[in-house]
CSV table of C-alpha atoms and ligand atoms in Angstrom, one decimal:
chain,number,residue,atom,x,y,z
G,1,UNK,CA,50.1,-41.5,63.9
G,2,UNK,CA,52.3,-40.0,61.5
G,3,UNK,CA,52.8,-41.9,58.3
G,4,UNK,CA,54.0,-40.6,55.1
G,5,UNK,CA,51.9,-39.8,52.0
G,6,UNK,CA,52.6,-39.7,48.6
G,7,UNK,CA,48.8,-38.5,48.2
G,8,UNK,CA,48.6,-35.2,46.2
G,9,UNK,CA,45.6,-33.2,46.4
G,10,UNK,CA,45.7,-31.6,43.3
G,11,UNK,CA,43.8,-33.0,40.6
G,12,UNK,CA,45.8,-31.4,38.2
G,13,UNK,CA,48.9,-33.2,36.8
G,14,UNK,CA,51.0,-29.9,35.8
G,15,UNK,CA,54.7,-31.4,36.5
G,16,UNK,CA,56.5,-29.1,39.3
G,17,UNK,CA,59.9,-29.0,39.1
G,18,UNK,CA,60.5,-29.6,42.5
G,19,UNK,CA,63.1,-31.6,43.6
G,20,UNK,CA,61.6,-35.0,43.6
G,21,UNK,CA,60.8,-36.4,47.1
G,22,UNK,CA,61.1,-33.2,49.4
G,23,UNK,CA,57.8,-33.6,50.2
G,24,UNK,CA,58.4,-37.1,51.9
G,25,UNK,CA,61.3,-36.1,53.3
G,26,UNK,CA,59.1,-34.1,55.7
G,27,UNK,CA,57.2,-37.1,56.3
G,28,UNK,CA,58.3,-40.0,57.6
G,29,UNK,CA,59.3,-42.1,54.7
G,30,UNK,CA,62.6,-44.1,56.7
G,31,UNK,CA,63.8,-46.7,54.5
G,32,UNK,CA,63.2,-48.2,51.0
G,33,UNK,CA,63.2,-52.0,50.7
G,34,UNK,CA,62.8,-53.2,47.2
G,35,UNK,CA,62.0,-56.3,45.4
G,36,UNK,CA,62.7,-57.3,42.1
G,37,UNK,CA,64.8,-58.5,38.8
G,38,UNK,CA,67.9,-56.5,37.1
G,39,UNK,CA,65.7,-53.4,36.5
G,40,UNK,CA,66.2,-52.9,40.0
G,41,UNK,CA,69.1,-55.1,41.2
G,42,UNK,CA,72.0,-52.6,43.1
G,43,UNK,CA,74.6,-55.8,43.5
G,44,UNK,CA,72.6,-58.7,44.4
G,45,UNK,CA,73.2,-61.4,41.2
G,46,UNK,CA,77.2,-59.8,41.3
G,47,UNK,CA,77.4,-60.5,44.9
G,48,UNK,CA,76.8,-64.1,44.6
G,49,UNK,CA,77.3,-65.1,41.3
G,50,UNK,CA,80.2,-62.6,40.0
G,51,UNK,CA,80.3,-58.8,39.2
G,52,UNK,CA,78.4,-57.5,36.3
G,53,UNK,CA,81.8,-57.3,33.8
G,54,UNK,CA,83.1,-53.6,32.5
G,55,UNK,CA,82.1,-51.6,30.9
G,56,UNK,CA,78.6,-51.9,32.9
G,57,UNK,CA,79.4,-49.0,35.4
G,58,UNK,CA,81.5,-46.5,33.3
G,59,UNK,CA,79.2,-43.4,33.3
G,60,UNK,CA,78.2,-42.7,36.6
G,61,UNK,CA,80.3,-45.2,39.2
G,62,UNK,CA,82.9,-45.5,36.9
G,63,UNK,CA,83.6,-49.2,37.6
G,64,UNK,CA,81.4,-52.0,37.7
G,65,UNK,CA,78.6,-51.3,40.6
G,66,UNK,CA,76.5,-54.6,40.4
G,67,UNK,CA,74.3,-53.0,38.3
G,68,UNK,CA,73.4,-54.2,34.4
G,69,UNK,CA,73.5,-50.8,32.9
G,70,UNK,CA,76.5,-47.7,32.3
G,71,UNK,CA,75.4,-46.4,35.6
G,72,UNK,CA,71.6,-45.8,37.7
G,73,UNK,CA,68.8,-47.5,38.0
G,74,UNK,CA,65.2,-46.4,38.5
G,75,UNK,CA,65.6,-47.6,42.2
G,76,UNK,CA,68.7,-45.2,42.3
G,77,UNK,CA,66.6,-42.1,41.4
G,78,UNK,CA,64.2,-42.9,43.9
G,79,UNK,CA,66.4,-43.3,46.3
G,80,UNK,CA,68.4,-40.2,45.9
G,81,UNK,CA,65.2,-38.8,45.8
G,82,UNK,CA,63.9,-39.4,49.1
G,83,UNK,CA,67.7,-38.4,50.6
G,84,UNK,CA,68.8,-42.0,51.4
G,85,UNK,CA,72.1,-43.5,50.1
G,86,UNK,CA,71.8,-46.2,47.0
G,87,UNK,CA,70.7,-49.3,48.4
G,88,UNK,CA,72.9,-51.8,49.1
G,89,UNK,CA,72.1,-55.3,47.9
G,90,UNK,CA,71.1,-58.0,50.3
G,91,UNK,CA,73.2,-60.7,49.7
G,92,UNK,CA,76.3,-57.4,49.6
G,93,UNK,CA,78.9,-58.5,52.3
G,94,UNK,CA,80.9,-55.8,51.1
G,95,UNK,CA,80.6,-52.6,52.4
G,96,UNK,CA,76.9,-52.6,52.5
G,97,UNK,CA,75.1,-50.1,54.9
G,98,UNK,CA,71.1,-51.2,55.3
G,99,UNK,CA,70.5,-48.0,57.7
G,100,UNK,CA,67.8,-46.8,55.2
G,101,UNK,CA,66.7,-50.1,53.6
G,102,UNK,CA,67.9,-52.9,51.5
G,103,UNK,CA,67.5,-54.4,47.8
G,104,UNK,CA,66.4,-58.2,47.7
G,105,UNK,CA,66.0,-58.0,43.6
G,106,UNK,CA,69.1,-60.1,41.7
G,107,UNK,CA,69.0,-59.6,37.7
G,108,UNK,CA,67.4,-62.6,36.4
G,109,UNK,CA,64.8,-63.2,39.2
G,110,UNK,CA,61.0,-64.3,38.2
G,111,UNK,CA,58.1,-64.1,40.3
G,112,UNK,CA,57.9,-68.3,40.2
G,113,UNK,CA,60.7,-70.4,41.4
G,114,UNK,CA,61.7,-72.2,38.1
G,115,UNK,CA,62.1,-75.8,37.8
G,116,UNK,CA,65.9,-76.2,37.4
G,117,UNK,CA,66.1,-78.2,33.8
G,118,UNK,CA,68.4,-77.6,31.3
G,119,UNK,CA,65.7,-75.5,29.5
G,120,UNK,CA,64.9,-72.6,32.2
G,121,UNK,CA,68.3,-72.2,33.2
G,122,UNK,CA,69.5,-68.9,32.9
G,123,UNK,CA,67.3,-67.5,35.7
G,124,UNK,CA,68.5,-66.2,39.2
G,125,UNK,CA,67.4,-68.8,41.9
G,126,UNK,CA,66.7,-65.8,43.7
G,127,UNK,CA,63.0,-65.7,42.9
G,128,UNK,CA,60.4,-63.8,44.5
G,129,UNK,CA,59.6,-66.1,47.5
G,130,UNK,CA,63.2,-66.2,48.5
G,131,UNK,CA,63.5,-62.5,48.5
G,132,UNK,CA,60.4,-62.5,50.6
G,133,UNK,CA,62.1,-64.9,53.2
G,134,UNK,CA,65.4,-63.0,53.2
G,135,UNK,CA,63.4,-60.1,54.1
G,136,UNK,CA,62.0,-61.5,56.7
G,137,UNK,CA,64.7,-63.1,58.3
G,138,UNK,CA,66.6,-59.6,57.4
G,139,UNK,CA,63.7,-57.7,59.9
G,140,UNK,CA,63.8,-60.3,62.6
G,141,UNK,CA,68.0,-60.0,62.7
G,142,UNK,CA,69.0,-57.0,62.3
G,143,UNK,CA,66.5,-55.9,65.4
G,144,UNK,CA,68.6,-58.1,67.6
G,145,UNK,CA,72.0,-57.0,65.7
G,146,UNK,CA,70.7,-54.0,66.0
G,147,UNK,CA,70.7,-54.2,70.1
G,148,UNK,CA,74.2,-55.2,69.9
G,149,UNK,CA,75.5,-51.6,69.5
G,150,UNK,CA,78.1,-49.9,67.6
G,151,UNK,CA,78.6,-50.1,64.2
G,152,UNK,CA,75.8,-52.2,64.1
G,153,UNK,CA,73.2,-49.5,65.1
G,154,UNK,CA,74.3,-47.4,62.3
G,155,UNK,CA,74.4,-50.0,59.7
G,156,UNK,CA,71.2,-51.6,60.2
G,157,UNK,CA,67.6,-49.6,60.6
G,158,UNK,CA,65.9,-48.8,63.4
G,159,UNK,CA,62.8,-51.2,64.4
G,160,UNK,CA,59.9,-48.7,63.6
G,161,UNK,CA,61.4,-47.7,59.9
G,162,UNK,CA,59.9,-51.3,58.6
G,163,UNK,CA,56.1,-50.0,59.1
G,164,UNK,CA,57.2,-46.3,58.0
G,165,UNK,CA,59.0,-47.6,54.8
G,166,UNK,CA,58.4,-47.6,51.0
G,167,UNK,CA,58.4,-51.2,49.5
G,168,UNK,CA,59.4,-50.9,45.5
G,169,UNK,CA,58.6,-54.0,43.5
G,170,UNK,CA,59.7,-54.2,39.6
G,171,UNK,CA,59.3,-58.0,38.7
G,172,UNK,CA,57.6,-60.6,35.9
G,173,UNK,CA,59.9,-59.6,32.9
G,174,UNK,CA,61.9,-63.2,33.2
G,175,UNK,CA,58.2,-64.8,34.1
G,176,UNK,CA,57.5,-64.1,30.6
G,177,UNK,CA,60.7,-64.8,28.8
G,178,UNK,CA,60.5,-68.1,31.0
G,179,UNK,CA,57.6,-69.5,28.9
G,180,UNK,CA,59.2,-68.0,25.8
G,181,UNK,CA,62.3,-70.3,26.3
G,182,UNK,CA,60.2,-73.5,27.1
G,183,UNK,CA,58.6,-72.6,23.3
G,184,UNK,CA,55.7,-71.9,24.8
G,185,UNK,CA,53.0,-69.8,22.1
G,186,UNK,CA,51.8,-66.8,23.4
G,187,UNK,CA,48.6,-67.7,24.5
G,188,UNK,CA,50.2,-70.7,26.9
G,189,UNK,CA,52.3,-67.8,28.1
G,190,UNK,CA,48.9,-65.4,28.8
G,191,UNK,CA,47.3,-69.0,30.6
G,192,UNK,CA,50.7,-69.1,33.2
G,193,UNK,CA,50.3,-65.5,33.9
G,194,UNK,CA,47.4,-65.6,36.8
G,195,UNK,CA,49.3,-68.3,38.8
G,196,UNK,CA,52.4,-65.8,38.5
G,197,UNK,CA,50.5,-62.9,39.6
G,198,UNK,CA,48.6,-65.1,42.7
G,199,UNK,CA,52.5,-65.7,44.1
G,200,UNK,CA,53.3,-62.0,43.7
G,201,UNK,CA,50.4,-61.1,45.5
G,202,UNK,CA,50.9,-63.5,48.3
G,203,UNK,CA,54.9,-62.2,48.6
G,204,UNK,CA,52.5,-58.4,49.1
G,205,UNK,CA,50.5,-60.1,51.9
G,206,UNK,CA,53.5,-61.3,53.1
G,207,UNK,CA,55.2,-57.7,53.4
G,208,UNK,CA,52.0,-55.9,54.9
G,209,UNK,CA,51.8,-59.1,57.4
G,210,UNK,CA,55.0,-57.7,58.3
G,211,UNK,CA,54.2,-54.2,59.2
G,212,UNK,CA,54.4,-53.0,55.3
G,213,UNK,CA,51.8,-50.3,54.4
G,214,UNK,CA,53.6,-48.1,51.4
G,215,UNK,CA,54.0,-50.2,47.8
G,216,UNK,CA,55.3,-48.6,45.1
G,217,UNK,CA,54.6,-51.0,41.9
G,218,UNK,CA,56.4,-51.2,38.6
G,219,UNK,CA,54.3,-52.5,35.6
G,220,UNK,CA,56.8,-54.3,32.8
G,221,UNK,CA,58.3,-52.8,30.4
G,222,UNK,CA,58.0,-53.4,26.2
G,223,UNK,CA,59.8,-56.4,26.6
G,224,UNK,CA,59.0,-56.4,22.8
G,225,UNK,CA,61.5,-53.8,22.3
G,226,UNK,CA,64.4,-55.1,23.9
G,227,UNK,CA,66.8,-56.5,21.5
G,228,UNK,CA,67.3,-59.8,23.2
G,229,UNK,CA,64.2,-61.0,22.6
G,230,UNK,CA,63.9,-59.2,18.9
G,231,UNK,CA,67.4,-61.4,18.3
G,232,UNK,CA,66.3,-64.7,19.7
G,233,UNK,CA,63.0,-64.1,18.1
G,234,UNK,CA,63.2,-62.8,14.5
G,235,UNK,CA,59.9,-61.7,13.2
G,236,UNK,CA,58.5,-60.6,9.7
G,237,UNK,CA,57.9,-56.9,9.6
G,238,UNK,CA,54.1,-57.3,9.6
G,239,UNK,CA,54.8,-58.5,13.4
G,240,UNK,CA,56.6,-55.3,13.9
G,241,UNK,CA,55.3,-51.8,15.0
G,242,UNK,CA,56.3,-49.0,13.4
G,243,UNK,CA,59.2,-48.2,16.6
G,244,UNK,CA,60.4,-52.0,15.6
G,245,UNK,CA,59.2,-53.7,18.3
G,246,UNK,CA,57.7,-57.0,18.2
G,247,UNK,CA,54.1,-56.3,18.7
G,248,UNK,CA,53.3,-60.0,20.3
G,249,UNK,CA,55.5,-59.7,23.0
G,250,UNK,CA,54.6,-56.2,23.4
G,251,UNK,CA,51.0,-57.4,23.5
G,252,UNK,CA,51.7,-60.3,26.1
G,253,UNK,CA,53.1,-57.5,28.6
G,254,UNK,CA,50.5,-55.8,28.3
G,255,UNK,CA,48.5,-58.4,29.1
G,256,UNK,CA,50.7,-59.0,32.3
G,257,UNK,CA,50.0,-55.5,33.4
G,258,UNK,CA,46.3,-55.4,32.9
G,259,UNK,CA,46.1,-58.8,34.9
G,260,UNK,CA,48.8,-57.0,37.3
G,261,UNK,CA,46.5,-53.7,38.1
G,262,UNK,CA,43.6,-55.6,38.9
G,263,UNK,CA,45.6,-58.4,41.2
G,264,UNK,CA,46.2,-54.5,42.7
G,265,UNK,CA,43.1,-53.4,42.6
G,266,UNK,CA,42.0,-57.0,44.6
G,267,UNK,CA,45.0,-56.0,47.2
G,268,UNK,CA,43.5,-52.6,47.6
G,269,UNK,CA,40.8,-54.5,49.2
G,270,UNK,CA,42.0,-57.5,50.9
G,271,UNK,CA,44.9,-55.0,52.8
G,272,UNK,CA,42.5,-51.9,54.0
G,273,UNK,CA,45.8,-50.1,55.5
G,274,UNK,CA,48.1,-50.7,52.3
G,275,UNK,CA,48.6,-48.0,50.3
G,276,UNK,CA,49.2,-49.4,46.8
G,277,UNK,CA,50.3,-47.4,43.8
G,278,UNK,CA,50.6,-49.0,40.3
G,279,UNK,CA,53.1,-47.2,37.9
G,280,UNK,CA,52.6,-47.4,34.4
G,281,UNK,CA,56.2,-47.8,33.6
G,282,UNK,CA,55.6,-49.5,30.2
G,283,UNK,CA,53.7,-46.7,29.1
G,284,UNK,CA,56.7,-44.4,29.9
G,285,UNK,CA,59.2,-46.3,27.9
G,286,UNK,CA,57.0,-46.9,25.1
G,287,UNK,CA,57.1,-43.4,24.8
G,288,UNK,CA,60.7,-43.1,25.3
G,289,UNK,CA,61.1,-45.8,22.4
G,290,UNK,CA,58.4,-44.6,20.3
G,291,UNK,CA,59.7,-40.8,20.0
G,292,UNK,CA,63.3,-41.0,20.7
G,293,UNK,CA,64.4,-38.0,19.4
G,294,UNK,CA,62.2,-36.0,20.6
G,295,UNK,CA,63.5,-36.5,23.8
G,296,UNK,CA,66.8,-36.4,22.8
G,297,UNK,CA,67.7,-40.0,22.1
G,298,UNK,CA,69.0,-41.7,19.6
G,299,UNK,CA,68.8,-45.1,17.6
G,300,UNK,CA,65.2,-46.5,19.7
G,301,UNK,CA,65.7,-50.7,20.1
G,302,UNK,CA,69.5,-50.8,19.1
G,303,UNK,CA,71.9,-51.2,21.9
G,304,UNK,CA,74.7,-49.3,23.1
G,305,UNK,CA,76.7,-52.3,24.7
G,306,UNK,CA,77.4,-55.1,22.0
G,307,UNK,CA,78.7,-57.0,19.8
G,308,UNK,CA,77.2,-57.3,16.0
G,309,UNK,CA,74.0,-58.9,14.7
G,310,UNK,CA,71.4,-56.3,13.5
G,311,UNK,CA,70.5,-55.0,17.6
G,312,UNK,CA,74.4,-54.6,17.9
G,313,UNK,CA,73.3,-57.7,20.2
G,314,UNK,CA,74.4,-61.1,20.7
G,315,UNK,CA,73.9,-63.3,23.5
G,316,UNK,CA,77.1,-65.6,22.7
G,317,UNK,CA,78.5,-62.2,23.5
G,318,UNK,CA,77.0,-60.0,25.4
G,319,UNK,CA,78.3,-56.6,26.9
G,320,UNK,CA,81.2,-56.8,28.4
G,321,UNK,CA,82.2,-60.3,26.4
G,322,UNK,CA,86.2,-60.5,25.4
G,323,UNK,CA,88.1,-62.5,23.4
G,324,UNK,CA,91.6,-64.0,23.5
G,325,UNK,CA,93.4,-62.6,20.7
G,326,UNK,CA,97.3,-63.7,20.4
G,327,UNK,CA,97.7,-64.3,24.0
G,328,UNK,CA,95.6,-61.2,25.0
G,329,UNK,CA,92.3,-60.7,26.0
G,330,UNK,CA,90.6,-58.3,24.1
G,331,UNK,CA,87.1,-57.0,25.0
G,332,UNK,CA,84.5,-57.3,21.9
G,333,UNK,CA,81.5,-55.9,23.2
G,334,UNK,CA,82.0,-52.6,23.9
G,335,UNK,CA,80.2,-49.3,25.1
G,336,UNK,CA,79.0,-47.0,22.1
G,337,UNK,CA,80.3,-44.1,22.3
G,338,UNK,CA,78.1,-42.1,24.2
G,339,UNK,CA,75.5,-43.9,26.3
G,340,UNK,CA,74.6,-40.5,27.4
G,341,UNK,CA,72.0,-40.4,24.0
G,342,UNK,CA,71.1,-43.9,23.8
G,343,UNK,CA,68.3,-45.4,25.5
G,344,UNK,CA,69.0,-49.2,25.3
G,345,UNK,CA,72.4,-50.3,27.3
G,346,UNK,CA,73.6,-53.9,26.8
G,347,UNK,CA,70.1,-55.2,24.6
G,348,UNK,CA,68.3,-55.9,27.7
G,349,UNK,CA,68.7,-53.7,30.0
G,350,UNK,CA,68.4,-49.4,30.0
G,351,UNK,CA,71.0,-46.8,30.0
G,352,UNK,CA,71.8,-44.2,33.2
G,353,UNK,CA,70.2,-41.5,31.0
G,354,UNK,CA,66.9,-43.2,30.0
G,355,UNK,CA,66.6,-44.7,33.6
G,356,UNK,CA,66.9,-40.7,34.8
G,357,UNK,CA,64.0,-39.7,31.9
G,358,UNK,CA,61.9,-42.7,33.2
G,359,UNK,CA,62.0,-41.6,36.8
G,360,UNK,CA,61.5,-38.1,36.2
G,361,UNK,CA,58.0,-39.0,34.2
G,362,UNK,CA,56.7,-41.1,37.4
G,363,UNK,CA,58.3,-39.3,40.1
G,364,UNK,CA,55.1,-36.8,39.8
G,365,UNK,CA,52.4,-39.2,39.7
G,366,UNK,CA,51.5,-39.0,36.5
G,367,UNK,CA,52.1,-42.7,35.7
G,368,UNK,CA,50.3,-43.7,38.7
G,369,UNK,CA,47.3,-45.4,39.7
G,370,UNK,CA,45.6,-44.0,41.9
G,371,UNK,CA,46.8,-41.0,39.6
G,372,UNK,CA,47.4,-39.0,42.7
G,373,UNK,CA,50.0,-40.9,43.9
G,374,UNK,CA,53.4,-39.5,43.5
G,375,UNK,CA,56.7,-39.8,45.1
G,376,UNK,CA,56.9,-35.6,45.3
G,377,UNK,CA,55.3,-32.8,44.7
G,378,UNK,CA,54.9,-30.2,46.6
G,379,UNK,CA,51.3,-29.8,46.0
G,380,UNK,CA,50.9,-32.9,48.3
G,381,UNK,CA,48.7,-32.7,51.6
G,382,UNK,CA,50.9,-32.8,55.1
G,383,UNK,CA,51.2,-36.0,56.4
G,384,UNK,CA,49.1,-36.0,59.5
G,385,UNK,CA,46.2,-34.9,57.0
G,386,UNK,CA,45.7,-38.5,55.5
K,1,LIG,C1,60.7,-28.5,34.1
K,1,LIG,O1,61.6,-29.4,33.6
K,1,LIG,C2,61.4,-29.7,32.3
K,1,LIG,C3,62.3,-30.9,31.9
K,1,LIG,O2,63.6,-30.7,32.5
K,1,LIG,C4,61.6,-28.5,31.4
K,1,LIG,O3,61.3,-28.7,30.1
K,1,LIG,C5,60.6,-27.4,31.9
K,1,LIG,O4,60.8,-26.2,31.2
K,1,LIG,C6,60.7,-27.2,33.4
K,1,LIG,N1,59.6,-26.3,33.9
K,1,LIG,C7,59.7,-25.3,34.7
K,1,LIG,C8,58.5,-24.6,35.1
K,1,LIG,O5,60.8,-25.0,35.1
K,2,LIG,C1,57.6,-76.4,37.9
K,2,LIG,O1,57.0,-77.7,38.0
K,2,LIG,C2,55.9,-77.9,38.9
K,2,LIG,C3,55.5,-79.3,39.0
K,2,LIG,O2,55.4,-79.9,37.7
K,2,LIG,C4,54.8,-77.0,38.4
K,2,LIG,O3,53.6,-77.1,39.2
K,2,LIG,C5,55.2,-75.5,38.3
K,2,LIG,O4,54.2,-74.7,37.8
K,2,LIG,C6,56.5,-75.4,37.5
K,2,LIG,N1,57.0,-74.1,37.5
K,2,LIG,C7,57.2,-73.3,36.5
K,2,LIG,C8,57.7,-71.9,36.7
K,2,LIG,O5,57.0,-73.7,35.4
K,3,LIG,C1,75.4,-45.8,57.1
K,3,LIG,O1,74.6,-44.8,56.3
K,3,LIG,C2,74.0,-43.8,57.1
K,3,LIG,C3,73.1,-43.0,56.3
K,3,LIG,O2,73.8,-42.5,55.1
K,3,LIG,C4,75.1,-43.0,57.7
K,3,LIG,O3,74.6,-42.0,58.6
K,3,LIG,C5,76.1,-43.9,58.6
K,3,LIG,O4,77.2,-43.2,59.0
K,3,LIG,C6,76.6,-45.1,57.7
K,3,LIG,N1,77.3,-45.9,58.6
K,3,LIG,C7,78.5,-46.4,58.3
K,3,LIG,C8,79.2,-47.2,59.3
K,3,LIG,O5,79.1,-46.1,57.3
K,4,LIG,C1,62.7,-74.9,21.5
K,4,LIG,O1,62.8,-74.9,20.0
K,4,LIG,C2,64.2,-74.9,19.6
K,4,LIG,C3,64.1,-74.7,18.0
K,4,LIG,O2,63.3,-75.7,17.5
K,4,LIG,C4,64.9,-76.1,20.1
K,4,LIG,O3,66.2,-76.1,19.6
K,4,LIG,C5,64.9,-76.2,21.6
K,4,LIG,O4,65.5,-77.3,22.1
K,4,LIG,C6,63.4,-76.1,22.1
K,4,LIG,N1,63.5,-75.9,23.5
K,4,LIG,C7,62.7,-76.7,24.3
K,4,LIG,C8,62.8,-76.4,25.8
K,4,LIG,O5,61.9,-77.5,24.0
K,5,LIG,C1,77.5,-64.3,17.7
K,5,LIG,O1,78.6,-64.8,18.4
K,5,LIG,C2,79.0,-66.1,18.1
K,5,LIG,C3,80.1,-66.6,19.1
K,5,LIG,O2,81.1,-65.7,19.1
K,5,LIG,C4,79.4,-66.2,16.6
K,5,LIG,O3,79.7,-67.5,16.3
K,5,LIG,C5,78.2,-65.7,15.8
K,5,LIG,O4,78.6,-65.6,14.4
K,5,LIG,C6,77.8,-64.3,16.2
K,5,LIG,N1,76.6,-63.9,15.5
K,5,LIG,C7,76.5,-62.8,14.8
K,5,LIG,C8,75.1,-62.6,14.1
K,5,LIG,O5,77.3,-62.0,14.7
């Protein structure tokens, strides 16, 4: 049999420069399908409810590309990576090609279906169980599409590339807002968070009942440090941490990724021919956050993409928001100048450039758990060896 393997044999964690991914390239890695919220959505929310608005877009695809951020995502790094095209969004009727894989995540998704009051509005309906069944109505099709010939046989993948592919999941950010919004405390928040982390679990049972054996998993992110929340939420400065980020909310993701690694470590042995890898992708924007310019970023929480208030955020006006002004429409929240040195796009989201400095930190493993894991490196045993 000859599967891929992102297993590296050497125990040390020296960072090779390597061009990220050759190693799987030689395997057989086919096609990436990925689940998941805006950190990861390629066009999904736009497609169905209406583009992302300008200036989202304006650094790399220079007009707006579905995504909630000046240009690529984590997912687009990995993707280039591994030599496939950016994945195209599910629900994308538009162009879309799913030869290497496709992208179920829609900015706004949460693990849990919400009930639909008033109150947790504001979240895709697109949750995790949906983007499970699309998927697997997605395999079942496009094998018979598929048979059909022509364009269709270039558009859709082949049969065997569903077993040989890499599942990406980046989801439970909105899970936790969710409870936030309802005015939940934080330890009611914590008490929700098992239920949340049973359903993502099943949607991974779901996936390797399907033929899925390679899971590539994103922790969240310092959602204490993203200026929506810090705006919505004002909090004295002994809540802060020195980077100022609200340390409770930082706390409660945390929480969500300790519960997260062990509902892993619990797949690990439920699912004997998964192979799971957790990715500490707080950790790596914590770091981002916390020493900004040393990595050659500036202003940590404040974001590029607004509209005044102290995060240059305000969710009456988000990026993008205009206003008629004597007959004209005028656009209010703009781009800063140069995105290319700021870490935080629009207040919730990340720019191009600290997307590219995230992926380039777990692209080698060194985020990962097992800490072996790694998307390339050229230290990595062949394939047929694992
Ligand atoms: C690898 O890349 C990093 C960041 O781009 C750079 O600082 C480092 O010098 C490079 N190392 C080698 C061995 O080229
Ligand atoms: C929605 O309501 C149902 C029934 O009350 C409850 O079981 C479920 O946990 C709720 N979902 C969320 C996300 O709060
Ligand atoms: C779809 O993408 C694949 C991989 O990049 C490419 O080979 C193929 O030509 C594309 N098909 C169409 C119809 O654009
Ligand atoms: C949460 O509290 C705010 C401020 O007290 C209130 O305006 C809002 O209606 C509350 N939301 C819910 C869902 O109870
Ligand atoms: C946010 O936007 C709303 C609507 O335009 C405005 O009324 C409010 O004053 C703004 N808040 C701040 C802090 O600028």
């Amino acid at each position: 049999m000859q599967f891929l393997t992102w297993l590296v044999i050497s125990t040390t964690l020296t960072q090779s420069n390597v061009t990220g991914g050759s190693r799987l390239r030689e395997c057989n890695l086919r096609a990436i399908f990925n689940f998941g919220d805006s950190n990861s959505d390629t066009g999904g929310l736009s497609a169905a409810f209406g583009q992302a608005p300008p200036p989202n877009g304006i650094t790399f695809f220079h007009y707006p590309s579905g995504r909630f951020s000046d240009g690529r995502l984590i997912i687009d790094f990995i993707a280039k990576s591994l030599g496939f095209p950016y994945l195209s969004a599910y629900l994308d009727s538009v162009g879309s090609n799913f030869s290497h894989g496709a992208n179920f995540a829609t900015a706004g998704s949460t693990v849990r279906p919400q009930n639909r009051t008033k109150s947790q509005s504001g979240y895709s309906p697109i949750s995790l169980d949906v983007q499970f069944v699309q998927f697997s109505d997605f395999k079942t099709r496009s094998k018979f599409v598929r048979q059909q010939g022509g364009v269709f046989k270039e558009l859709l993948p082949r049969e065997e590339y569903f077993s040989e592919a890499l599942y990406t999941f980046d989801i439970g950010q909105n899970d936790l807002t969710a409870g936030y919004k309802l005015n939940l405390t934080t330890e009611q928040v914590k008490a929700y968070i098992p239920d949340v982390l049973g359903q993502f679990s099943s949607v991974i049972k779901g996936v390797y009942g399907e033929g899925g054996r390679w899971f590539w998993i994103h922790n969240t992110g310092p959602l204490g440090c993203l200026p929506y929340m810090l705006d919505r939420y004002p909090m004295s400065p002994a809540q802060m941490d020195d980077f100022g980020c609200a340390k409770a909310f930082n706390r409660v993701a945390q929480y969500f990724n300790k519960k997260l690694k062990e509902a892993v470590e619990k797949l690990r042995e439920e699912l004997p021919e998964a192979k799971l890898t957790y990715v500490d992708v707080y950790r790596v924007k914590y770091t981002l956050i916390s020493h900004a310019q040393k990595y050659g970023f500036d202003k940590g929480v404040i974001a590029c993409c607004g509209h005044g208030g102290k995060y240059n955020f305000n969710n009456s006006e988000r990026c993008g928001a205009s206003k008629r002004v004597n007959g004209r429409e005028i656009v209010i929240a703009k781009s800063c100048k140069d995105p290319t040195v700021r870490i935080i796009w629009d207040g919730i989201h990340y720019t191009e450039a600290a997307n590219n400095w995230i992926f380039q930190q777990i692209v080698y493993g060194s985020f990962s758990d097992p800490p072996t894991s790694s998307l390339g490196d050229t230290n990595s045993r062949s394939c047929s060896e694992f």
